[in-house]
Amino acid sequence: MTDPATLPYAVLPDYSDAERIARAEAFYEHLKTRRTCRDFSAAPVPRAVIEQAILAAGSAPSGANHQPWHFAVVSSPEKKAAIREAAETEEREFYAGKASAEWLEALGPLGTDEVKPYLETAPWLITVFAQRRGGPNPGDDKQNYYVTESVGIACGFLIAALHDAGLATLTHTPNPMKFLNEVCERPAAEKPVMIIVAGKAATEARVPVHALSKKPLDAIASWL
Ligand code: IYR
């Protein structure tokens, strides 16, 4: 193995144990206030916020650091209308029988349906694409690795960054969503993964009680 070029590991703050615990608690307290939003205000949000959040997403770890993602950011009313129309067409079929009874039952407590006005109301639709090929540098055409995992982590960073900027978010996944390639002018080889809707919540926005219940630590972690 050849020795790769290296730099010293970035110096992280040398917090006391008490400080670390307090910071971990504070971060949890902050992140848990995020609520999926389905009722957005049309109030504008500066593009610079979205740019910084995408840079945060782009800092995520990825297979071989190939960064196998593309964020197509839609704000034009025409494109948003096209996405809403295509998404609602898919969702109508989904709710009218394509989804299993079990799936529809699981969605019951969320109160969702095929009507998606927020796809036009919210100022920003960040459509996330996964790239099976690419590489560490723009223009590369190499195999990418752990694409699903990498893009999932980047989406998590993106949602956390948007939340930290005080924006409401929604992960929307119409099924199928291949129409996004055409609307977002992305090559057929890229796989649309999700739309992250971002903006301010409408003043009258409400959240389903179902969404507030999170599993306790002992149900989601074990210690060996
Ligand atoms: N994509 C549909 C259905 C839907 C599916 C799941 I799983 C959700 O957590 C929420 C919705 C819709 O957006 O209505």
Coordinates of C-alpha atoms and ligand atoms in Angstrom, one line a residue:
M1 CA 0.0 0.0 0.0
T2 CA 1.3 3.4 -0.8
D3 CA 1.3 6.0 1.9
P4 CA -1.4 8.5 1.2
A5 CA -0.7 12.2 1.8
T6 CA -1.9 13.2 5.3
L7 CA -2.5 16.2 7.5
P8 CA -2.7 16.3 11.3
Y9 CA -6.2 15.4 12.6
A10 CA -8.2 18.6 13.2
V11 CA -8.0 19.6 16.9
L12 CA -11.3 19.1 18.5
P13 CA -12.2 21.0 21.7
D14 CA -11.0 19.4 24.8
Y15 CA -14.2 19.7 26.8
S16 CA -14.5 18.4 30.3
D17 CA -16.7 15.3 30.6
A18 CA -19.4 17.5 32.2
E19 CA -19.3 19.9 29.2
R20 CA -19.5 17.0 26.7
I21 CA -22.6 15.6 28.4
A22 CA -24.1 19.1 28.6
R23 CA -23.4 19.7 24.9
A24 CA -24.8 16.3 23.9
E25 CA -27.9 17.0 25.9
A26 CA -28.3 20.5 24.4
F27 CA -27.8 19.1 20.8
Y28 CA -30.5 16.5 21.5
E29 CA -32.8 19.1 23.0
H30 CA -32.3 21.2 19.9
L31 CA -32.7 18.5 17.3
K32 CA -35.7 16.9 18.9
T33 CA -37.7 20.2 18.3
R34 CA -37.6 19.4 14.6
R35 CA -41.1 18.6 13.3
T36 CA -41.9 17.4 9.9
C37 CA -44.0 20.2 8.4
R38 CA -46.8 19.8 5.9
D39 CA -48.1 23.4 5.9
F40 CA -45.6 25.9 4.7
S41 CA -45.7 29.7 4.5
A42 CA -44.9 31.3 1.1
A43 CA -42.5 33.7 2.9
P44 CA -39.2 33.9 1.0
V45 CA -36.0 32.4 2.6
P46 CA -32.6 33.6 1.3
R47 CA -30.8 31.4 -1.1
A48 CA -27.6 31.8 1.1
V49 CA -29.3 29.7 3.8
I50 CA -29.9 26.9 1.4
E51 CA -26.4 27.2 0.0
Q52 CA -24.8 26.8 3.4
A53 CA -27.1 23.9 4.4
I54 CA -26.1 22.1 1.2
L55 CA -22.4 22.8 1.9
A56 CA -23.0 21.2 5.3
A57 CA -24.7 18.2 3.6
G58 CA -21.7 18.0 1.2
S59 CA -19.4 17.7 4.2
A60 CA -20.9 14.3 5.1
P61 CA -18.8 11.2 5.0
S62 CA -19.2 9.0 1.9
G63 CA -17.8 5.9 0.3
A64 CA -14.2 6.6 -0.7
N65 CA -15.1 10.3 -0.3
H66 CA -16.7 10.1 -3.7
Q67 CA -19.6 12.4 -2.5
P68 CA -22.2 10.6 -4.7
W69 CA -24.9 13.2 -4.4
H70 CA -26.5 16.1 -6.3
F71 CA -28.9 18.6 -4.9
A72 CA -31.1 20.2 -7.5
V73 CA -32.7 23.2 -5.9
V74 CA -36.0 24.2 -7.3
S75 CA -37.6 27.6 -6.6
S76 CA -39.1 28.6 -9.9
P77 CA -42.9 28.6 -9.7
E78 CA -43.2 26.7 -13.0
K79 CA -40.9 23.9 -11.9
K80 CA -42.6 23.7 -8.5
A81 CA -46.0 23.4 -10.2
A82 CA -44.6 20.7 -12.5
I83 CA -43.3 18.8 -9.5
R84 CA -46.6 19.2 -7.6
E85 CA -48.6 18.0 -10.6
A86 CA -46.5 14.9 -11.3
A87 CA -46.2 14.1 -7.6
E88 CA -50.0 14.4 -7.0
T89 CA -50.6 12.1 -10.0
E90 CA -48.4 9.4 -8.4
E91 CA -49.9 10.0 -5.0
R92 CA -53.5 9.7 -6.3
E93 CA -52.7 6.2 -7.5
F94 CA -50.9 5.4 -4.3
Y95 CA -53.8 6.4 -2.0
A96 CA -56.4 4.9 -4.4
G97 CA -55.0 1.4 -4.1
K98 CA -51.4 1.0 -5.1
A99 CA -50.4 1.2 -1.5
S100 CA -51.2 -1.9 0.6
A101 CA -53.9 -1.7 3.2
E102 CA -51.3 -2.1 5.9
W103 CA -49.3 0.8 4.5
L104 CA -52.4 3.1 4.4
E105 CA -53.3 2.0 7.9
A106 CA -49.8 3.0 9.1
L107 CA -50.3 6.4 7.5
G108 CA -53.7 6.9 9.1
P109 CA -52.3 8.7 12.2
L110 CA -50.4 11.2 10.0
G111 CA -53.5 12.3 8.1
T112 CA -51.6 12.5 4.8
D113 CA -53.4 12.4 1.4
E114 CA -52.6 13.0 -2.3
V115 CA -53.0 16.8 -2.0
K116 CA -49.5 18.4 -1.8
P117 CA -49.9 22.2 -2.0
Y118 CA -46.6 22.7 -0.1
L119 CA -44.8 21.6 -3.2
E120 CA -45.8 25.0 -4.6
T121 CA -46.1 27.1 -1.5
A122 CA -42.7 26.4 0.1
P123 CA -39.9 28.6 -1.2
W124 CA -37.4 25.8 -1.7
L125 CA -37.6 22.2 -2.9
I126 CA -34.2 20.5 -2.6
T127 CA -34.3 17.4 -4.8
V128 CA -31.7 14.9 -3.8
F129 CA -30.1 12.6 -6.5
A130 CA -27.8 9.6 -5.9
Q131 CA -25.0 9.0 -8.4
R132 CA -24.0 5.4 -9.0
R133 CA -21.0 6.7 -10.9
G134 CA -18.9 9.8 -10.3
G135 CA -15.8 10.0 -8.2
P136 CA -14.0 12.3 -5.8
N137 CA -13.7 15.2 -8.4
P138 CA -16.3 17.0 -10.5
G139 CA -16.4 15.3 -13.9
D140 CA -15.0 11.9 -12.8
D141 CA -16.7 8.8 -14.2
K142 CA -15.8 6.1 -11.7
Q143 CA -17.7 3.6 -9.6
N144 CA -19.2 5.1 -6.4
Y145 CA -19.6 3.0 -3.2
Y146 CA -22.1 2.8 -0.4
V147 CA -24.2 5.3 -2.4
T148 CA -27.5 4.7 -0.4
E149 CA -25.7 5.1 2.9
S150 CA -23.7 8.1 1.9
V151 CA -26.7 10.0 0.5
G152 CA -28.8 9.1 3.5
I153 CA -26.1 10.6 5.8
A154 CA -25.9 13.7 3.7
C155 CA -29.7 14.1 3.8
G156 CA -29.5 13.9 7.6
F157 CA -26.8 16.6 7.7
L158 CA -29.0 18.7 5.4
I159 CA -32.1 18.4 7.5
A160 CA -30.2 19.2 10.7
A161 CA -28.5 22.2 9.1
L162 CA -31.9 23.6 7.8
H163 CA -33.4 23.0 11.2
D164 CA -30.5 24.8 12.9
A165 CA -31.2 27.8 10.6
G166 CA -34.8 27.8 12.0
L167 CA -36.4 26.3 8.9
A168 CA -39.2 23.8 8.7
T169 CA -38.6 20.7 6.6
L170 CA -40.4 17.8 5.1
T171 CA -38.9 14.8 3.4
H172 CA -41.2 13.9 0.5
T173 CA -40.9 10.8 -1.6
P174 CA -43.5 10.4 -4.3
N175 CA -43.4 6.9 -5.6
P176 CA -42.2 6.5 -8.3
M177 CA -40.3 9.8 -8.7
K178 CA -38.4 9.3 -11.9
F179 CA -40.2 12.4 -13.3
L180 CA -37.8 14.4 -11.1
N181 CA -34.9 13.7 -13.5
E182 CA -36.7 15.5 -16.3
V183 CA -38.0 18.4 -14.3
C184 CA -34.7 18.9 -12.5
E185 CA -32.7 18.3 -15.7
R186 CA -30.6 15.5 -14.3
P187 CA -29.1 12.6 -16.3
A188 CA -31.1 9.4 -16.4
A189 CA -28.3 7.6 -14.5
E190 CA -29.0 9.6 -11.4
K191 CA -31.5 8.2 -9.0
P192 CA -33.9 10.6 -7.3
V193 CA -33.9 9.9 -3.6
M194 CA -36.1 12.4 -2.0
I195 CA -37.4 16.0 -2.1
I196 CA -36.6 18.0 1.0
V197 CA -39.1 20.8 1.2
A198 CA -37.8 23.8 3.2
G199 CA -39.2 27.1 4.3
K200 CA -41.1 28.7 7.1
A201 CA -44.0 26.9 8.7
A202 CA -47.4 28.5 8.1
T203 CA -48.6 30.2 11.3
E204 CA -51.6 27.8 11.4
A205 CA -49.4 24.7 10.8
R206 CA -50.2 21.7 13.0
V207 CA -48.4 18.4 13.6
P208 CA -50.0 15.0 14.1
V209 CA -49.6 13.8 17.7
H210 CA -48.4 10.4 16.3
A211 CA -45.2 12.1 15.1
L212 CA -44.3 13.3 18.6
S213 CA -43.8 9.9 20.1
K214 CA -40.2 8.7 19.9
K215 CA -38.9 5.4 21.2
P216 CA -37.0 5.6 24.5
L217 CA -33.3 4.9 24.7
D218 CA -33.6 1.4 26.1
A219 CA -35.8 0.5 23.0
I220 CA -33.3 1.8 20.5
A221 CA -29.9 1.1 22.1
S222 CA -28.2 -1.8 23.7
W223 CA -24.8 -1.8 25.5
L224 CA -22.5 -4.7 25.2
Ligands
IYR1 N1 -45.5 9.6 -0.2 C1 -46.8 9.6 0.3 C2 -47.1 8.6 1.4 C3 -46.3 8.7 2.6 C4 -45.5 7.6 2.9 C5 -44.8 7.5 4.1 I1 -43.9 5.8 4.6 C6 -44.9 8.6 5.0 O1 -44.2 8.6 6.2 C7 -45.7 9.7 4.7 C8 -46.3 9.7 3.5 C9 -47.2 11.0 0.8 O2 -46.3 11.9 0.8 O3 -48.3 11.3 1.1

